[in-house]
Short mmCIF file of C-alpha atoms in Angstrom, two decimals:
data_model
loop_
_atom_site.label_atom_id
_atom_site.label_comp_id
_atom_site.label_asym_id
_atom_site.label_seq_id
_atom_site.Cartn_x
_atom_site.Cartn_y
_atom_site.Cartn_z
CA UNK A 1 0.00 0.00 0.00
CA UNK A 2 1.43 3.69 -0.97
CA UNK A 3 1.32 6.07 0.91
CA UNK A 4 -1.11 7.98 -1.09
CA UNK A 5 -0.13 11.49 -2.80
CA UNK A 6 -2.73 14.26 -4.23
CA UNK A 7 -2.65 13.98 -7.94
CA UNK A 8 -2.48 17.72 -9.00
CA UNK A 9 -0.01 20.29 -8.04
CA UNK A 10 -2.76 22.65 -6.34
CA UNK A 11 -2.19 20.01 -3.25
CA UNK A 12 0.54 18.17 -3.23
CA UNK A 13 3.62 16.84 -1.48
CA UNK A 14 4.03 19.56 0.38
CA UNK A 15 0.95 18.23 2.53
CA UNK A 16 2.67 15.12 3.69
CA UNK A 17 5.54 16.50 6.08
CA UNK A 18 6.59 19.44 7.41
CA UNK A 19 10.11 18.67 5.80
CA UNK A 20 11.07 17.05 2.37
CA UNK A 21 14.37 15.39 2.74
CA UNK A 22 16.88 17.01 0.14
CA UNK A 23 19.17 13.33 -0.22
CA UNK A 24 22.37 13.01 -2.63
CA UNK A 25 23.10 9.52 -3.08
CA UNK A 26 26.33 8.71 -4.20
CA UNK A 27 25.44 5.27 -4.10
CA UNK A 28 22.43 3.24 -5.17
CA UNK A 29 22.26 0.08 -2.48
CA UNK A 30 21.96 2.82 0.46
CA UNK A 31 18.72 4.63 -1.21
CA UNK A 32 15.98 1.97 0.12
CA UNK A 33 17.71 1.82 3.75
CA UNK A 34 18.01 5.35 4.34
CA UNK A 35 14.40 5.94 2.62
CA UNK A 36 12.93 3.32 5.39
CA UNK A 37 14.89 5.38 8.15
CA UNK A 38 13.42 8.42 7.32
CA UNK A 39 10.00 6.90 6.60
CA UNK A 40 10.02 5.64 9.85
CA UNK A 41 11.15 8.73 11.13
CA UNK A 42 7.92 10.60 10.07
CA UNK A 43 9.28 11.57 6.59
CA UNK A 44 7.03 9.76 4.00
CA UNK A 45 8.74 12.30 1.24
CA UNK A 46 12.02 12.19 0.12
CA UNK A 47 13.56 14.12 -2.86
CA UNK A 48 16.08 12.51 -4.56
CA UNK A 49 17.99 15.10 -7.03
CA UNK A 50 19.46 14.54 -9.95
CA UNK A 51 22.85 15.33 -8.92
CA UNK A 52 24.42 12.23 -9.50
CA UNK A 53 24.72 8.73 -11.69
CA UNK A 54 23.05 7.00 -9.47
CA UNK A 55 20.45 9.00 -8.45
CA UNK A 56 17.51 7.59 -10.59
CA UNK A 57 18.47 3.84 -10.04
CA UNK A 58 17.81 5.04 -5.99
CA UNK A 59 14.52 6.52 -7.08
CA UNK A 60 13.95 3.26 -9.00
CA UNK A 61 14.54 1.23 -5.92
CA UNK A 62 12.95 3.17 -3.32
CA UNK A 63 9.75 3.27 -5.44
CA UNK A 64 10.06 -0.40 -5.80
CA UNK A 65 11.08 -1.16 -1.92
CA UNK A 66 9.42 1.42 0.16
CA UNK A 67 6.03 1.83 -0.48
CA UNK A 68 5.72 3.83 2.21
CA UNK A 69 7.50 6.30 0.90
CA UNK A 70 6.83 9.28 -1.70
CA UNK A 71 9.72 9.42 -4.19
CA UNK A 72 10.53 12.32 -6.10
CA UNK A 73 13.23 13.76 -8.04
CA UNK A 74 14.92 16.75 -7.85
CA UNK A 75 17.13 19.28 -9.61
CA UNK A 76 15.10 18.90 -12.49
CA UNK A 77 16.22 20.50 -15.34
CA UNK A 78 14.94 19.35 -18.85
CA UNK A 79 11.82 17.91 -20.43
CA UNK A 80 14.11 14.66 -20.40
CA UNK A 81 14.96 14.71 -17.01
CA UNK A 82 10.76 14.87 -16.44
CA UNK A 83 10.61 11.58 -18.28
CA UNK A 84 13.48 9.84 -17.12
CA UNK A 85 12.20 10.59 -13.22
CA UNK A 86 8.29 9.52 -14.23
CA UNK A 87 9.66 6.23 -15.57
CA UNK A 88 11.88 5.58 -12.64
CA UNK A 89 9.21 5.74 -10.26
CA UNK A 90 9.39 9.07 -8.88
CA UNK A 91 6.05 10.77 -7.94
CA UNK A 92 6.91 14.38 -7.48
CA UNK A 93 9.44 16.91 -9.21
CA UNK A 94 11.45 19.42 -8.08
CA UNK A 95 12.89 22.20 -9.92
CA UNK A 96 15.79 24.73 -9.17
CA UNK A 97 14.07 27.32 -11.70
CA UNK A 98 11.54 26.99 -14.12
CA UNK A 99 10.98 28.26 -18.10
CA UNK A 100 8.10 27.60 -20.48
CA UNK A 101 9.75 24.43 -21.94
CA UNK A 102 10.44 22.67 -18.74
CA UNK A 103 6.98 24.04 -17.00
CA UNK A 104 5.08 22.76 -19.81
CA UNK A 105 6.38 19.27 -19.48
CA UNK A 106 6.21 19.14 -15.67
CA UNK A 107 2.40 19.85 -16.31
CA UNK A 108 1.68 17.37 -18.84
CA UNK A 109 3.97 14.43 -16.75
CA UNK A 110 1.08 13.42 -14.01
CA UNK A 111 2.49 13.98 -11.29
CA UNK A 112 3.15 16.67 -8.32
CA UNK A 113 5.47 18.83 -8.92
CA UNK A 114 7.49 22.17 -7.46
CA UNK A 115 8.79 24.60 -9.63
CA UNK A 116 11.63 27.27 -8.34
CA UNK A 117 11.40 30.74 -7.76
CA UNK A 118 13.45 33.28 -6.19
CA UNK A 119 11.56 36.55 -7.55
CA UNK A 120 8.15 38.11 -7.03
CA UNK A 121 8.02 38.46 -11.10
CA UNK A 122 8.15 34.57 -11.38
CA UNK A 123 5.80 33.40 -8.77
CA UNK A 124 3.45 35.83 -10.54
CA UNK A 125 3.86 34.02 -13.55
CA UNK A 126 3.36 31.00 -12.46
CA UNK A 127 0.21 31.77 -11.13
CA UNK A 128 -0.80 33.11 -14.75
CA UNK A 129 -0.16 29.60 -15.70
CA UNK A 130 -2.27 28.32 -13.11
CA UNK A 131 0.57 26.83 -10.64
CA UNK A 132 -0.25 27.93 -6.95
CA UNK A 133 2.63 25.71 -4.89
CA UNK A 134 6.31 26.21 -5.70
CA UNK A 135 10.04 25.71 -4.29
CA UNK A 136 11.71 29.15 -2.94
CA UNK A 137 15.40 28.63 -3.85
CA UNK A 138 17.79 29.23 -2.59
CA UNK A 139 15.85 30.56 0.51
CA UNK A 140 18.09 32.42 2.54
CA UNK A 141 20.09 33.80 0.14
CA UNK A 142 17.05 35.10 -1.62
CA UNK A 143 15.40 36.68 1.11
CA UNK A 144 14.44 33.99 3.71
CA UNK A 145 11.61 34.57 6.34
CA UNK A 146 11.39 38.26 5.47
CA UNK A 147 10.74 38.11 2.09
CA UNK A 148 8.09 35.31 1.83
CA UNK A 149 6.39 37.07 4.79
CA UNK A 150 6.34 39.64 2.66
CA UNK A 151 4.80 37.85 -0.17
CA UNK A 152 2.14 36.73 1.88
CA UNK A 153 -0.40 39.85 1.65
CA UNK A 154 -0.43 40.95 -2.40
CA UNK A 155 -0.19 37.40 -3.49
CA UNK A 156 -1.60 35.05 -0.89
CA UNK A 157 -2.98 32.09 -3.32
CA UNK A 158 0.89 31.09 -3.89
CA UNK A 159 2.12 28.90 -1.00
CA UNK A 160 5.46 27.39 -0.75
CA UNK A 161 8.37 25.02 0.06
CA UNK A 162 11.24 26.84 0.95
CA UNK A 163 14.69 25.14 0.09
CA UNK A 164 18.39 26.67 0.42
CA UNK A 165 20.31 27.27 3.80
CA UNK A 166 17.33 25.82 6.03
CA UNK A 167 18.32 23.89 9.59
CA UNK A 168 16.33 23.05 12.28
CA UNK A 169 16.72 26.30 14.14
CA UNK A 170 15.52 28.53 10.77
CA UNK A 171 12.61 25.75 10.06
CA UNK A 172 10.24 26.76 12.82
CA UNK A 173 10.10 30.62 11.91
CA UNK A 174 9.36 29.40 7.90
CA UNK A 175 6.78 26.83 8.76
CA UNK A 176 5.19 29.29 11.20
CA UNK A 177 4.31 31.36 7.80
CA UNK A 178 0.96 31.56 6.38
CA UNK A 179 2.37 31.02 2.93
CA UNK A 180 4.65 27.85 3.57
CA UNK A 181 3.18 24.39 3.47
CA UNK A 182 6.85 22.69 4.20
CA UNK A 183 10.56 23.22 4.06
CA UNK A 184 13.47 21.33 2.19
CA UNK A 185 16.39 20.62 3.46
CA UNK A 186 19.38 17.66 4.35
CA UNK A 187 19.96 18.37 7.70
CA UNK A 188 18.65 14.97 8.77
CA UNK A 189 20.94 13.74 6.33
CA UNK A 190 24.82 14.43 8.06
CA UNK A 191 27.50 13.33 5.77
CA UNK A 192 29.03 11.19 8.78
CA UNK A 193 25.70 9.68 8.82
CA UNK A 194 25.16 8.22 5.40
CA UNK A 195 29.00 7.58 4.90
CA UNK A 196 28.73 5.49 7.97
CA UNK A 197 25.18 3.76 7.39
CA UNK A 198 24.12 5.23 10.47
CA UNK A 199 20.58 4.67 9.30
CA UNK A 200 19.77 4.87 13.48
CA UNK A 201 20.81 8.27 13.75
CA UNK A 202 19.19 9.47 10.39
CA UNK A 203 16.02 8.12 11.57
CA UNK A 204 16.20 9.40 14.97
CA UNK A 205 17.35 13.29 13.31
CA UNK A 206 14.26 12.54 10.60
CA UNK A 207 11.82 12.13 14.00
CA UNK A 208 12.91 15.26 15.32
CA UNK A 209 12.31 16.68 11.92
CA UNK A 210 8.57 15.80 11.53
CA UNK A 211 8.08 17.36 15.03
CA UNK A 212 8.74 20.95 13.92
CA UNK A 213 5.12 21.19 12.28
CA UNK A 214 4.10 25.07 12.58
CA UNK A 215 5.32 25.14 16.12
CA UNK A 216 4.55 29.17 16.32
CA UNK A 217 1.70 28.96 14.61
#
């Protein structure tokens, strides 16, 4: 049984968790044990990006192993990239950025999906093109809790997923905005960690994670 995902991108992953995992793997046989970890650490969705050669054989395998968990890829960049993710199993997409080309074939792939934005002038267009839930990236750098807040009153129908420079001390004040369904980040995801297989400690940092729901709110 999956764990079961909305269909269209007006609700979508970003109602699962309060925090996607952002995960890099390096190598494919550690994908389906360090998706279970953070599965069973209250983290159902878990974005693998395209960063790497073996990043859509982990996607493959997690969609094939963990059916608990909601796959996605991300660091989408290209229409090809769209398919390639689809056919490996992955059930969300993440972009970086977004233009016409690779918008238009996020929409037609079927599934959820999160494009970038860092400026008031593309979240605008995106909600000309009827997409209401997108990634801010890179977060801080771009203007953090300030600058969403400040989003929140002229265009309130956008919500987001902040992404970029987020830990567990800066994730409270985002998710405690009206305009952010869930955060992105790797912080659950310490280098030591996943070099070592230390799938207890991931798990254990992934429970802490899914207990930072709107806690100001």
């Amino acid at each position: 049984m999956t764990s079961p995902l909305p269909s269209s991108s007006s609700a979508s992953v970003m109602d699962l968790a309060p925090v996607v995992p952002v995960v890099v793997v390096t190598d494919a046989a550690d994908a389906v044990p360090l998706a279970r970890a953070l599965v069973a650490g209250g983290l159902p969705a878990i974005e693998v990006t395209l960063r790497t050669p073996a990043a859509l054989d982990a996607i493959r395998a997690i969609a094939d192993q963990v059916p608990d968990a909601v796959v996605g890829a991300g660091t989408v960049l290209s229409p090809e990239q769209v398919a390639d993710s689809v056919a490996a199993g992955a059930r969300f997409l993440v972009s970086p950025g977004w233009t016409d080309v690779l918008l238009d074939a996020m929409q037609a792939s079927g599934v959820s999906f999160l494009p970038g934005v860092s400026t008031t002038s593309e979240v605008v267009a995106l909600l000309e093109r009827g997409v209401r839930e997108m990634k801010f990236f890179p977060a801080q750098a771009a203007g953090g809790t300030a600058y969403l807040k400040s989003l929140a009153g002229p265009l309130p129908q956008a919500r987001f997923c902040p992404t970029g420079g987020i830990g567990p001390a800066s994730a409270p004040e985002y998710l405690a905005l009206p305009n952010v369904g869930c955060v992105g980040g790797s912080w659950m995801l310490p280098q030591d960690a996943v070099a070592g297989r230390d799938w207890g400690r991931i798990e254990a940092l992934a429970r802490e994670a899914a207990a930072l729901r709107h806690p100001l709110g």
